[in-house]
Amino acid sequence: GAGVSQSPRYKVAKRGQDVALRCDPISGHVSLFWYQQALGQGPEFLTYFQNEAQLDKSGLPSDRFFAERPEGSVSTLKIQRTQQEDSAVYLCASSNRAVGETQYFGPGTRLLVL
Amino acid sequence: KNQVEQSPQSLIILEGKNCTLQCNYTVSPFSNLRWYKQDTGRGPVSLTIMTFSENTKSNGRYTATLDADTKQSSLHITASQLSDSASYICVVTHDYKLSFGAGTTVTVRA
């Protein structure tokens, strides 16, 4: 595929609302990563999938955050009962393998919780 | 908590001038160190990658250096262009995890 795509690009949610962010990785890429980037900061690791297996979710900030990749391709990051501190850019990246391979980033979804 | 520190936080340079960005890290051990360029509203794009044994790597007008003993890296931009205006992020990789610096915002003015 052309590159990593994410949707929506922008999302405004009311506090308490649930949101779902989608990531379409590069076709054939085994590994998929989610990051959270606060304004003026570098991205922070959230979770990592190898195919459909979620191998690391240590970066998820709370149990309101849930990610899945059921068929080893498209992934969804779900945030339940959104809070204002969840406002950030959520970046998705994919790579051919996990270790040492370049991660290719999508454009991100900018989430604003009011 | 942050294991990758970058300086300066931001800088403004005139078109055609050179600049150098700094990165100090404490991540250990590490697989490689990368410099990413992130344009506003876009995802980061890898510029250079260096492993433990490499001291320098160039990509066009971008030259990265690495001193693994002092855990320092730099990114030098030569003959800056307006399109170089972006955030430059130092990223240290350990296994599959990336540790990002906060980035240096570079503004190139005509």
PDB file of C-alpha atoms in Angstrom, chain B residues 2-6 22-35 50-52 54 65-74 90-93 99-101:
ATOM      1  CA  ASN B   2      12.512  10.917  29.676  1.00  0.00           C
ATOM      2  CA  GLN B   3      15.647   9.080  28.654  1.00  0.00           C
ATOM      3  CA  VAL B   4      16.308  11.220  25.595  1.00  0.00           C
ATOM      4  CA  GLU B   5      17.016  14.920  26.014  1.00  0.00           C
ATOM      5  CA  GLN B   6      17.342  17.338  23.123  1.00  0.00           C
ATOM      6  CA  GLN B  22      22.043  18.013  20.144  1.00  0.00           C
ATOM      7  CA  CYS B  23      20.748  14.805  21.707  1.00  0.00           C
ATOM      8  CA  ASN B  24      21.789  13.170  24.987  1.00  0.00           C
ATOM      9  CA  TYR B  25      20.387   9.801  25.964  1.00  0.00           C
ATOM     10  CA  THR B  26      20.508   7.379  28.849  1.00  0.00           C
ATOM     11  CA  VAL B  27      18.742   4.456  27.173  1.00  0.00           C
ATOM     12  CA  SER B  28      20.945   1.391  27.553  1.00  0.00           C
ATOM     13  CA  PRO B  29      21.508  -0.886  25.824  1.00  0.00           C
ATOM     14  CA  PHE B  30      20.256   0.396  22.542  1.00  0.00           C
ATOM     15  CA  SER B  31      19.801  -1.101  19.101  1.00  0.00           C
ATOM     16  CA  ASN B  32      20.205   2.088  17.098  1.00  0.00           C
ATOM     17  CA  LEU B  33      19.749   5.837  17.173  1.00  0.00           C
ATOM     18  CA  ARG B  34      17.661   7.644  14.604  1.00  0.00           C
ATOM     19  CA  TRP B  35      16.895  11.208  13.749  1.00  0.00           C
ATOM     20  CA  MET B  50      23.169   4.679  13.316  1.00  0.00           C
ATOM     21  CA  THR B  51      24.100   1.558  15.204  1.00  0.00           C
ATOM     22  CA  PHE B  52      26.390   1.398  18.206  1.00  0.00           C
ATOM     23  CA  GLU B  54      28.827   3.950  13.679  1.00  0.00           C
ATOM     24  CA  THR B  65      27.082  11.894  14.567  1.00  0.00           C
ATOM     25  CA  LEU B  66      27.102   9.468  17.452  1.00  0.00           C
ATOM     26  CA  ASP B  67      29.429   9.130  20.437  1.00  0.00           C
ATOM     27  CA  ALA B  68      28.306   5.948  22.182  1.00  0.00           C
ATOM     28  CA  ASP B  69      30.796   6.469  25.014  1.00  0.00           C
ATOM     29  CA  THR B  70      29.313   9.794  26.073  1.00  0.00           C
ATOM     30  CA  LYS B  71      25.832   8.854  24.841  1.00  0.00           C
ATOM     31  CA  GLN B  72      25.562  11.943  22.693  1.00  0.00           C
ATOM     32  CA  SER B  73      24.396  12.507  19.149  1.00  0.00           C
ATOM     33  CA  SER B  74      24.118  15.541  16.935  1.00  0.00           C
ATOM     34  CA  CYS B  90      16.119  12.077  18.284  1.00  0.00           C
ATOM     35  CA  VAL B  91      14.940   8.501  18.793  1.00  0.00           C
ATOM     36  CA  VAL B  92      16.793   5.719  20.583  1.00  0.00           C
ATOM     37  CA  THR B  93      15.699   2.176  19.889  1.00  0.00           C
ATOM     38  CA  SER B  99      12.318   6.371  23.122  1.00  0.00           C
ATOM     39  CA  PHE B 100      11.680   9.809  21.667  1.00  0.00           C
ATOM     40  CA  GLY B 101      13.150  13.143  22.605  1.00  0.00           C
TER      41      GLY B 101
END
